[in-house]
Coordinates of C-alpha atoms in Angstrom, one line a residue:
M10 CA 182.8 -10.7 201.0
R11 CA 185.8 -10.8 199.5
V12 CA 188.3 -7.9 199.5
L13 CA 192.0 -7.2 198.0
G14 CA 193.0 -4.2 199.9
V15 CA 196.3 -2.8 198.0
N16 CA 198.1 0.0 198.2
G17 CA 201.6 0.9 195.6
W18 CA 201.5 1.7 192.2
P19 CA 203.9 -0.1 189.8
G20 CA 206.8 3.3 189.4
A21 CA 205.1 5.8 191.6
S22 CA 204.6 4.9 195.3
H23 CA 206.2 3.5 198.7
D24 CA 205.4 0.8 200.9
G25 CA 203.3 -1.6 198.8
A26 CA 201.4 -3.7 200.7
A27 CA 198.2 -6.3 200.3
C28 CA 195.6 -7.5 202.6
L29 CA 192.9 -10.0 202.3
V30 CA 189.5 -9.1 204.3
V31 CA 187.1 -11.8 204.0
D32 CA 183.6 -11.4 205.9
G33 CA 184.9 -8.5 207.9
E34 CA 187.5 -10.3 209.0
V35 CA 191.8 -9.8 208.4
I36 CA 192.7 -13.0 206.6
A37 CA 196.4 -11.5 205.5
L38 CA 198.6 -8.9 205.2
A39 CA 201.9 -8.5 203.9
E40 CA 204.7 -6.2 202.6
E41 CA 206.3 -5.3 199.5
E42 CA 209.3 -4.7 201.0
R43 CA 209.2 -8.2 202.9
F44 CA 209.9 -10.2 199.6
T45 CA 211.7 -8.2 197.4
R46 CA 214.2 -7.0 199.7
N47 CA 213.7 -3.2 198.6
K48 CA 213.3 -1.1 202.1
H49 CA 210.1 0.7 201.2
A50 CA 209.1 -1.1 198.2
Y51 CA 210.2 2.5 196.2
G52 CA 207.5 2.7 193.1
E53 CA 206.9 -1.1 193.3
A54 CA 203.9 -2.5 193.3
P55 CA 202.2 -5.5 195.5
L56 CA 202.6 -8.0 193.2
N57 CA 204.0 -10.7 195.8
A58 CA 202.3 -9.4 199.2
A59 CA 198.7 -9.8 196.6
A60 CA 200.2 -13.1 195.7
H61 CA 200.2 -14.3 199.4
C62 CA 197.6 -12.8 200.7
L63 CA 195.3 -15.2 197.8
A64 CA 197.6 -17.9 199.0
E65 CA 196.6 -17.2 202.6
G66 CA 193.0 -17.3 202.2
G67 CA 193.1 -20.4 199.3
L68 CA 191.6 -17.4 196.6
T69 CA 192.0 -16.5 193.0
L70 CA 192.3 -13.2 191.8
D71 CA 188.5 -14.5 190.7
D72 CA 186.9 -14.6 193.7
I73 CA 188.1 -11.9 195.1
D74 CA 184.7 -9.1 194.8
V75 CA 186.5 -5.7 195.0
V76 CA 190.3 -4.4 195.1
A77 CA 190.4 -1.7 196.8
H78 CA 193.5 0.4 196.4
G79 CA 194.3 3.1 199.5
W80 CA 194.3 5.8 197.0
D81 CA 192.1 7.7 195.2
L82 CA 194.4 7.6 191.9
P83 CA 191.9 9.3 189.6
T84 CA 191.6 12.0 191.3
L85 CA 195.1 12.6 192.0
F86 CA 196.7 12.5 188.2
A87 CA 193.4 14.6 187.0
D88 CA 194.2 16.6 189.2
R89 CA 197.7 16.8 188.5
G90 CA 197.2 17.2 184.6
L91 CA 198.8 13.2 184.2
D92 CA 197.3 10.7 182.0
W93 CA 194.9 8.3 183.3
F94 CA 194.3 4.4 181.8
D95 CA 190.4 4.9 179.7
S96 CA 189.3 1.9 182.1
D97 CA 189.2 -0.1 185.4
A98 CA 190.4 -3.0 183.1
D99 CA 193.6 -1.6 181.9
A100 CA 194.5 -0.4 185.6
L101 CA 194.3 -3.0 187.6
E102 CA 196.2 -5.3 184.4
H103 CA 198.4 -2.9 184.7
L104 CA 198.5 -2.7 188.8
L105 CA 198.1 -6.9 188.9
P106 CA 198.7 -8.4 185.5
K107 CA 197.2 -11.3 184.1
A108 CA 200.3 -12.9 183.3
L109 CA 201.1 -13.2 186.9
F110 CA 197.1 -14.0 188.3
P111 CA 195.0 -15.4 185.9
R112 CA 191.4 -14.9 186.1
A113 CA 188.5 -16.0 184.3
R114 CA 186.9 -12.2 185.3
D115 CA 188.2 -9.2 186.7
P116 CA 186.7 -8.2 190.4
R117 CA 185.7 -4.5 190.7
L118 CA 188.5 -1.8 191.4
T119 CA 187.9 0.4 193.7
F120 CA 190.1 3.8 194.5
V121 CA 189.7 4.8 198.2
D122 CA 190.3 8.2 199.2
H123 CA 193.7 8.2 200.9
H124 CA 193.0 9.5 204.1
V125 CA 189.3 7.7 204.4
A126 CA 191.6 4.8 204.1
H127 CA 193.8 6.3 206.8
A128 CA 190.8 6.4 209.1
A129 CA 189.1 3.5 208.4
S130 CA 192.3 1.4 209.8
A131 CA 192.1 3.4 213.0
Y132 CA 187.8 3.2 213.3
L133 CA 186.8 0.3 212.1
L134 CA 189.5 -1.8 213.4
S135 CA 189.9 0.2 217.0
G136 CA 186.6 -1.6 218.6
R137 CA 185.5 1.3 220.0
D138 CA 181.8 2.4 218.5
R139 CA 182.7 6.0 218.0
G140 CA 185.6 8.5 219.0
A141 CA 187.4 11.1 217.0
V142 CA 190.2 10.4 214.6
L143 CA 192.8 12.1 213.4
V144 CA 194.9 11.3 210.4
L145 CA 198.8 12.9 210.0
D146 CA 201.5 12.0 207.6
G147 CA 202.6 13.9 205.0
Q148 CA 199.9 14.3 202.1
G149 CA 197.0 12.1 200.7
E150 CA 195.2 13.0 197.2
N151 CA 194.6 16.7 198.7
A152 CA 195.5 17.0 202.6
S153 CA 198.0 16.6 204.8
T154 CA 195.7 16.7 207.9
T155 CA 192.4 15.3 208.1
L156 CA 190.2 15.7 211.3
A157 CA 186.9 13.8 211.1
V158 CA 184.6 11.9 213.8
G159 CA 183.9 8.2 213.7
I160 CA 180.2 7.3 214.8
D161 CA 178.1 4.2 214.1
G162 CA 180.7 2.7 211.7
R163 CA 180.5 6.1 209.4
I164 CA 183.2 7.9 209.2
K165 CA 182.3 12.3 208.9
T166 CA 185.7 14.3 207.8
L167 CA 185.3 17.2 209.7
R168 CA 187.9 19.9 208.2
S169 CA 191.8 19.0 206.6
H170 CA 195.6 20.9 205.6
T171 CA 196.2 21.1 202.3
P172 CA 199.8 19.2 201.9
G173 CA 202.2 22.4 201.5
W174 CA 200.7 22.7 205.4
S175 CA 201.9 18.8 206.0
L176 CA 203.4 18.3 209.5
G177 CA 204.8 15.0 208.4
Y178 CA 206.7 17.1 205.4
F179 CA 208.2 19.6 207.8
Y180 CA 209.5 16.8 210.1
A181 CA 211.3 15.1 207.1
A182 CA 212.7 18.6 206.2
V183 CA 214.1 18.4 209.4
C184 CA 215.5 15.4 209.1
A185 CA 217.2 16.3 205.7
Y186 CA 218.6 19.5 207.7
A187 CA 220.7 17.5 209.9
G188 CA 221.6 14.7 207.4
L189 CA 219.3 12.1 208.8
G190 CA 217.5 11.5 205.6
A191 CA 213.8 12.8 204.6
D192 CA 212.5 9.3 205.1
N193 CA 213.7 8.5 208.6
A194 CA 211.9 10.6 210.6
G195 CA 212.1 7.8 213.8
K196 CA 215.9 8.4 213.9
M197 CA 215.8 11.9 214.2
M198 CA 212.6 11.2 217.2
G199 CA 215.7 9.2 219.3
L200 CA 217.6 11.9 218.5
A201 CA 215.5 14.4 219.7
S202 CA 215.3 13.2 223.6
Y203 CA 219.1 14.0 223.8
G204 CA 218.3 17.4 223.1
T205 CA 216.7 20.9 224.1
P206 CA 214.4 23.1 222.8
G207 CA 214.5 25.8 220.9
D208 CA 212.5 28.3 219.7
L209 CA 209.5 25.8 218.4
T210 CA 207.8 29.1 215.7
F211 CA 211.8 28.5 212.9
G212 CA 211.8 31.9 213.0
G213 CA 208.0 32.2 212.6
A214 CA 207.3 30.2 210.1
L215 CA 205.2 28.3 211.9
G216 CA 202.4 29.6 214.2
F217 CA 200.2 27.6 216.5
T218 CA 196.9 28.6 218.8
D219 CA 195.1 26.5 221.2
E220 CA 193.2 24.6 218.3
D221 CA 195.4 25.0 215.9
Y222 CA 198.3 25.6 213.9
T223 CA 199.6 27.6 211.0
V224 CA 202.6 27.5 208.2
G225 CA 203.6 30.5 207.3
V226 CA 207.2 29.4 204.5
V227 CA 204.9 27.1 202.3
P228 CA 201.7 28.7 200.2
P229 CA 198.8 26.4 201.8
D230 CA 197.6 26.1 197.8
L231 CA 200.8 25.1 196.8
R232 CA 200.1 22.5 194.1
S233 CA 202.4 20.1 191.5
T234 CA 202.0 19.4 188.5
G235 CA 203.6 16.9 186.8
S236 CA 203.9 15.3 190.0
T237 CA 201.9 13.2 192.1
D238 CA 201.9 14.9 195.4
E239 CA 204.1 18.4 196.8
E240 CA 206.7 17.1 198.9
T241 CA 209.5 17.8 196.7
A242 CA 208.2 21.3 197.0
T243 CA 207.7 21.5 200.5
I244 CA 210.7 20.2 201.5
R245 CA 212.5 22.9 199.2
Y246 CA 210.5 25.6 200.7
W247 CA 211.5 24.3 204.5
L248 CA 214.7 24.1 203.8
E249 CA 215.2 27.2 202.2
H250 CA 213.8 28.7 205.3
L251 CA 215.9 27.0 207.6
E252 CA 219.4 27.8 206.6
K253 CA 218.2 31.1 206.0
T254 CA 217.0 31.1 209.8
L255 CA 219.1 28.8 211.8
R256 CA 222.9 29.6 212.9
D257 CA 224.1 25.9 212.3
A258 CA 224.2 24.9 207.9
P259 CA 222.9 21.8 206.3
N260 CA 224.7 18.9 207.0
H261 CA 225.4 17.7 204.1
T262 CA 225.0 14.0 202.4
V263 CA 227.8 12.9 200.4
R264 CA 226.9 9.4 198.6
H265 CA 230.3 6.9 197.6
F266 CA 231.6 3.6 197.0
D267 CA 232.5 2.0 200.1
P268 CA 234.7 -1.3 199.7
H269 CA 234.3 -2.1 203.2
Y270 CA 230.1 -2.7 202.5
G271 CA 230.9 -3.8 198.8
R272 CA 228.1 -1.2 197.6
Y273 CA 227.1 2.7 198.1
T274 CA 226.7 4.3 202.0
K275 CA 226.0 7.9 202.7
T276 CA 228.3 10.0 205.0
T277 CA 227.0 13.2 206.5
D278 CA 229.7 16.2 207.1
R279 CA 229.2 15.8 210.8
D280 CA 227.7 14.0 212.9
P281 CA 224.0 14.4 213.3
F282 CA 224.2 14.0 216.9
E283 CA 225.3 17.2 217.1
Y284 CA 222.0 18.6 215.2
R285 CA 220.2 17.1 218.8
D286 CA 218.8 20.4 219.7
L287 CA 217.7 21.2 216.2
A288 CA 215.8 17.3 216.6
A289 CA 214.0 18.6 220.1
T290 CA 213.1 22.0 218.7
A291 CA 211.0 19.7 215.9
Q292 CA 209.9 17.6 217.9
A293 CA 208.7 19.6 220.4
A294 CA 207.0 21.5 217.6
L295 CA 205.1 18.8 216.1
E296 CA 203.8 17.7 219.7
R297 CA 202.2 21.3 220.1
A298 CA 200.9 21.4 216.3
V299 CA 199.4 18.1 217.5
T300 CA 198.3 18.5 220.7
G301 CA 196.1 21.9 219.9
L302 CA 194.7 19.8 216.8
V303 CA 193.2 17.2 219.4
R304 CA 192.2 19.4 222.1
G305 CA 190.1 21.7 219.1
L306 CA 189.2 18.3 217.2
L307 CA 187.5 16.4 220.8
R308 CA 185.8 19.9 221.4
E309 CA 184.5 20.2 218.5
T310 CA 183.1 16.2 218.6
G311 CA 182.3 16.1 222.0
E312 CA 184.2 12.7 221.8
T313 CA 187.5 11.7 224.4
T314 CA 188.7 8.4 222.4
L315 CA 191.1 9.8 219.8
M316 CA 191.8 7.7 217.2
I317 CA 195.5 8.3 215.5
A318 CA 196.4 7.0 211.8
G319 CA 198.7 8.3 209.0
G320 CA 202.8 8.2 208.7
V321 CA 203.0 10.6 211.7
G322 CA 201.0 8.0 214.2
F323 CA 204.3 6.3 214.0
N324 CA 205.7 9.0 216.3
A325 CA 205.4 7.2 219.7
T326 CA 206.8 9.9 221.6
L327 CA 204.1 12.0 220.8
N328 CA 201.1 9.5 221.0
G329 CA 202.5 9.2 224.2
K330 CA 202.0 12.9 224.9
L331 CA 198.4 12.4 223.5
M332 CA 198.1 9.5 225.8
R333 CA 198.7 11.5 228.9
M334 CA 196.4 14.4 227.5
P335 CA 193.7 15.0 229.9
E336 CA 190.9 15.5 227.8
V337 CA 192.0 12.0 226.1
R338 CA 190.4 9.3 228.3
D339 CA 191.4 6.6 225.0
L340 CA 193.5 6.3 222.8
F341 CA 193.6 4.0 219.6
V342 CA 196.7 3.9 217.6
Q343 CA 196.5 2.4 214.4
P344 CA 200.2 0.1 214.5
I345 CA 200.4 0.1 210.9
A346 CA 199.9 3.6 210.6
G347 CA 201.7 4.5 207.9
D348 CA 200.9 4.4 203.7
A349 CA 200.9 0.1 204.0
G350 CA 197.8 0.4 206.3
V351 CA 196.2 1.7 203.6
S352 CA 195.8 -1.8 201.9
L353 CA 194.0 -2.7 205.5
G354 CA 192.1 0.4 205.6
A355 CA 190.8 0.8 202.3
A356 CA 189.7 -3.3 202.3
V357 CA 187.7 -2.3 205.7
W358 CA 186.4 0.3 204.3
V359 CA 184.5 -1.3 201.7
A360 CA 183.4 -4.2 203.2
A361 CA 181.6 -2.2 205.5
E362 CA 180.0 0.1 203.4
E363 CA 179.2 -3.0 201.8
G364 CA 177.1 -4.2 204.8
D365 CA 180.1 -6.7 206.4
R366 CA 180.9 -6.4 210.3
I367 CA 184.4 -5.9 210.7
L368 CA 186.4 -8.0 213.3
P369 CA 188.5 -5.6 215.4
M370 CA 192.0 -5.8 216.3
T371 CA 193.0 -8.0 219.2
G372 CA 196.8 -7.7 220.1
S373 CA 198.4 -8.6 217.1
V374 CA 199.8 -7.8 213.7
A375 CA 200.8 -11.0 212.6
W376 CA 199.3 -11.3 209.0
G377 CA 202.1 -12.3 206.5
P378 CA 204.1 -15.7 206.0
Q379 CA 204.8 -18.6 207.7
W380 CA 206.8 -22.0 208.3
S381 CA 205.9 -25.4 209.2
A382 CA 208.6 -27.1 210.8
G383 CA 209.6 -29.3 208.4
E384 CA 209.9 -26.6 206.0
I385 CA 212.6 -24.7 208.3
R386 CA 213.9 -27.7 208.6
E387 CA 214.2 -28.6 204.9
V388 CA 216.4 -24.9 204.5
L389 CA 218.7 -25.9 207.5
E390 CA 219.8 -29.1 205.3
A391 CA 220.0 -27.3 202.3
T392 CA 222.0 -24.8 203.3
G393 CA 224.5 -27.1 205.6
T394 CA 223.6 -25.3 208.9
A395 CA 224.4 -26.5 211.6
Y396 CA 221.4 -26.8 214.5
S397 CA 219.5 -28.2 217.4
E398 CA 216.1 -29.5 218.2
P399 CA 215.9 -28.7 222.0
A400 CA 212.0 -30.1 224.2
D401 CA 211.9 -25.9 224.5
I402 CA 213.1 -23.3 222.4
A403 CA 211.7 -20.7 224.9
A404 CA 214.2 -21.7 227.6
A405 CA 216.9 -22.3 224.9
T406 CA 216.5 -19.2 224.0
A407 CA 216.3 -17.0 227.7
G408 CA 219.5 -19.8 228.5
V409 CA 221.1 -17.8 225.8
L410 CA 220.3 -14.3 226.8
A411 CA 220.6 -15.0 230.5
S412 CA 224.5 -15.6 229.5
G413 CA 225.1 -12.1 227.8
G414 CA 224.3 -13.1 224.7
V415 CA 221.8 -11.4 221.2
A416 CA 219.6 -14.3 219.6
G417 CA 217.0 -14.0 216.3
W418 CA 213.5 -15.4 217.2
F419 CA 212.3 -16.2 214.2
Q420 CA 208.2 -17.7 215.5
G421 CA 205.0 -18.0 213.5
R422 CA 203.6 -15.5 210.5
A423 CA 205.6 -12.9 210.0
E424 CA 203.8 -9.3 211.3
G425 CA 203.0 -6.1 209.4
G426 CA 204.5 -2.9 210.1
P427 CA 207.6 -1.7 210.8
R428 CA 207.7 -3.0 214.7
A429 CA 208.9 -5.7 215.4
L430 CA 206.6 -7.8 218.2
G431 CA 208.1 -11.0 218.9
H432 CA 207.7 -13.0 215.7
R433 CA 210.4 -11.4 213.5
S434 CA 213.0 -9.6 216.5
L435 CA 216.2 -9.2 217.4
V436 CA 216.3 -10.4 221.6
A437 CA 217.8 -9.3 224.4
V438 CA 218.2 -9.3 228.7
P439 CA 218.5 -5.5 228.7
S440 CA 220.4 -5.2 231.2
P441 CA 223.1 -3.8 231.4
E442 CA 222.5 -0.6 230.0
S443 CA 225.8 -1.5 227.8
T444 CA 223.3 -4.0 226.2
R445 CA 222.2 -0.4 223.9
D446 CA 225.9 0.4 222.7
R447 CA 226.6 -3.7 221.9
V448 CA 223.3 -4.0 219.3
N449 CA 222.8 -0.5 217.8
I450 CA 226.8 -0.6 216.9
R451 CA 228.5 -3.8 217.1
I452 CA 224.8 -5.8 215.8
K453 CA 222.6 -3.6 213.9
D454 CA 225.8 -1.4 212.6
R455 CA 223.9 2.2 213.6
E456 CA 224.2 5.5 215.6
A457 CA 225.0 5.1 219.3
W458 CA 222.0 7.4 220.1
R459 CA 219.1 4.8 218.9
P460 CA 216.6 3.8 221.3
F461 CA 215.2 0.2 222.1
A462 CA 212.0 -0.6 223.5
P463 CA 211.4 -3.5 225.2
S464 CA 208.7 -6.8 225.3
M465 CA 206.9 -7.4 229.1
Q466 CA 204.9 -9.5 230.2
E467 CA 201.7 -7.7 230.8
E468 CA 201.7 -8.9 234.2
V469 CA 204.6 -6.7 234.6
A470 CA 203.8 -4.2 232.8
E471 CA 202.4 -2.0 236.1
S472 CA 205.8 -1.8 238.0
L473 CA 207.9 -1.5 234.9
I474 CA 206.3 0.9 234.0
G475 CA 203.3 2.6 235.8
T476 CA 200.9 1.6 234.1
A477 CA 198.1 -1.9 233.5
T478 CA 196.5 -0.9 230.3
P479 CA 197.9 -3.2 227.4
L480 CA 200.4 -1.5 225.3
P481 CA 200.8 -4.3 223.0
Y482 CA 201.4 -2.3 219.7
M483 CA 205.3 -0.6 221.1
I484 CA 203.7 2.5 219.3
V485 CA 203.0 5.5 222.3
T486 CA 206.1 5.9 225.3
T487 CA 205.2 6.1 229.0
P488 CA 207.2 7.2 231.6
V489 CA 209.0 4.5 233.2
T490 CA 208.7 3.5 237.3
E491 CA 212.4 3.4 239.1
A492 CA 212.4 0.2 239.2
G493 CA 211.8 -0.3 235.9
A494 CA 214.8 2.3 235.4
A495 CA 217.0 -0.2 237.5
A496 CA 215.6 -3.6 235.7
M497 CA 215.5 -2.3 232.0
P498 CA 218.4 0.1 231.7
A499 CA 219.1 -0.7 228.0
V500 CA 215.4 0.8 226.6
V501 CA 215.5 3.9 229.0
H502 CA 215.3 6.7 227.2
S503 CA 217.7 10.3 228.1
D504 CA 213.9 11.1 229.4
L505 CA 213.6 8.4 231.2
T506 CA 210.4 7.5 229.1
T507 CA 210.6 3.7 227.1
R508 CA 208.5 2.4 223.9
P509 CA 207.0 -0.6 225.9
Q510 CA 205.1 -3.6 224.3
T511 CA 202.6 -5.6 226.7
V512 CA 202.7 -9.1 225.5
S513 CA 199.8 -11.4 226.2
A514 CA 199.6 -15.2 226.8
A515 CA 196.2 -15.2 225.5
V516 CA 197.3 -13.3 222.2
D517 CA 201.0 -14.6 221.7
P518 CA 202.2 -17.4 224.2
L519 CA 205.2 -18.6 223.0
Y520 CA 206.6 -15.6 222.8
H521 CA 205.1 -14.2 226.6
R522 CA 206.5 -17.7 227.8
L523 CA 210.3 -16.2 226.2
I524 CA 209.5 -13.5 228.0
G525 CA 209.1 -15.1 231.5
E526 CA 212.0 -17.9 231.0
V527 CA 214.5 -15.1 230.7
G528 CA 212.2 -14.0 234.0
G529 CA 213.2 -16.4 235.8
H530 CA 216.8 -16.3 235.5
T531 CA 216.8 -12.5 235.6
G532 CA 214.2 -12.2 238.1
T533 CA 211.8 -9.6 235.7
A534 CA 210.0 -10.9 232.6
V535 CA 211.3 -8.5 230.0
V536 CA 213.1 -8.4 227.4
M537 CA 214.7 -6.0 225.0
N538 CA 213.1 -6.1 221.3
T539 CA 214.3 -4.8 218.6
S540 CA 213.6 -5.7 214.7
F541 CA 215.3 -8.5 212.8
N542 CA 217.1 -6.7 210.4
G543 CA 220.7 -5.1 209.6
R544 CA 221.3 -1.7 208.2
D545 CA 219.6 -0.6 205.1
E546 CA 217.6 -4.1 205.4
P547 CA 213.7 -4.9 205.7
V548 CA 212.6 -7.0 209.0
V549 CA 212.7 -10.5 208.1
C550 CA 210.8 -12.3 206.3
T551 CA 211.3 -16.4 205.3
P552 CA 213.5 -18.7 206.9
R553 CA 216.3 -18.3 204.5
D554 CA 216.0 -14.5 205.3
A555 CA 216.8 -15.3 209.1
L556 CA 219.7 -17.3 207.9
A557 CA 221.2 -14.3 205.9
T558 CA 221.1 -12.3 207.9
F559 CA 222.5 -14.0 211.5
H560 CA 225.3 -15.1 209.4
R561 CA 225.9 -11.6 208.7
L562 CA 225.3 -9.7 211.3
P563 CA 227.8 -11.1 215.3
L564 CA 224.1 -12.4 216.8
D565 CA 225.0 -15.7 219.6
A566 CA 222.4 -17.6 218.8
L567 CA 218.7 -18.4 216.5
A568 CA 215.6 -18.8 217.7
L569 CA 214.3 -20.5 214.1
G570 CA 211.0 -22.0 214.8
P571 CA 210.9 -24.7 217.0
F572 CA 215.3 -25.2 216.3
L573 CA 217.7 -23.7 217.3
V574 CA 221.6 -22.4 215.4
R575 CA 224.6 -21.7 217.4
R576 CA 227.5 -18.8 216.1
P577 CA 229.8 -21.8 216.4
A578 CA 232.5 -22.1 219.2
G579 CA 235.2 -19.6 219.1
A580 CA 233.4 -17.3 215.8
L581 CA 232.5 -15.3 218.4
G582 CA 231.3 -15.2 222.5
E583 CA 228.1 -15.5 223.9
A584 CA 229.0 -11.9 225.8
G585 CA 229.6 -10.7 222.1
A586 CA 233.4 -10.7 223.4

């Protein structure tokens, strides 16, 4: 069975992506934003992503049995009074036009319920035979929270909450109120660690039981017409309530042209850091609601394994709390938890339904484009870039880092999801603590309080984070040990936790070796790792993307495949002076 999973629809979607699954194995996955360079690919069909996946598999659309979309769009449009296509052929042509995807025949087009696709992305790829499944996001067609159980390859939905009671939209509303932007939940999660929680009910708007939660300010049966979701209406209800009940006024955002950047940028009335207590309160409220859901779900199912997907699954702080719940013996969070991940989930769901055995994930999400050394050399030569070809790129890059430098690390296949896991990363030694400020402020041009994560060889994880449990996806937070706090202060949060990636030599030998080479200089096999991108841009995808970002940001070096590009002497000292 050959399945092309997709997310994204022209004019009405975000995080477009495509995934190719052949006989139960993930062959390729890519996100549309990486090609178009439009962050989150709002309103974009996954044209480039689908083309990449087909090329990676050596296939055309004629070879595909099923195109599986991670939304039940016909149902969604019908429920909201919107027109849909007369036939699947018309819908497929709108999504993947023949002018770009020539074909003699149309594959079958299947629309998978959004939360089923999310659940499948976690359960079917987890390698677990059974377990409880929790999907948390803004919303699917008619649900924002879904509780389910997976047993013997089948997923049974138990119950759900409607879009108006969305924890994702609640969190987005608080993000907007604080001036962070509704689509910047990761920022608020980082800000929360600096604040002190207050009233978790937000003036009675949220209610909590031991095993569930309630929302008092949004009608549970809220339904939009003429729109594909309830996001705008739900967030409006929350913002009106917050403005009535909170002491601080909303942090209004103004859009203006900034001549320094040569484009429109956003500024806020106040520094969002002043809203840190509000962020902490929202984070604590989210944790209380979700831990209750988990407690009830595990009691109802009798399971001790928990699997999570949906955009809220990116909340690593929440995931860390769930991992440490006594009821949870085993936790798997889909690392591509957001909507890009439903291209993956829809594909494996259809493949499993057709009888294919799904091969589980093994610690990597590097399913994207890659370039050979010869192709990279051609780009370097064509752009007139000075470079060297060291005998050992890992050792040469480690030398840059050990001398205080920050380097771009571009190797192998691009990763899916928002986390850089050693293929499209910016790396540095995670000490001294001031390295965090340098990378945040001078290099990435973002708020000083934004946290970073460590990538460590799995052999040293227990000494740094107190556990030898593999954590390859940078998707949960863990407490750090005293040794960890001393060795990597630039990646330790104010609450003495961190969001680690443990790196296996079997899964990623080159990145593992880079970290080991750094350890040879510093005494600890760990690096500070953040995504290779500048402000408001997607993670780099191509060698040309990497070179453009390297030249724009004050980096010291770029490890581009086997080649090392250095900042010209005098342009920027290796310590970033």
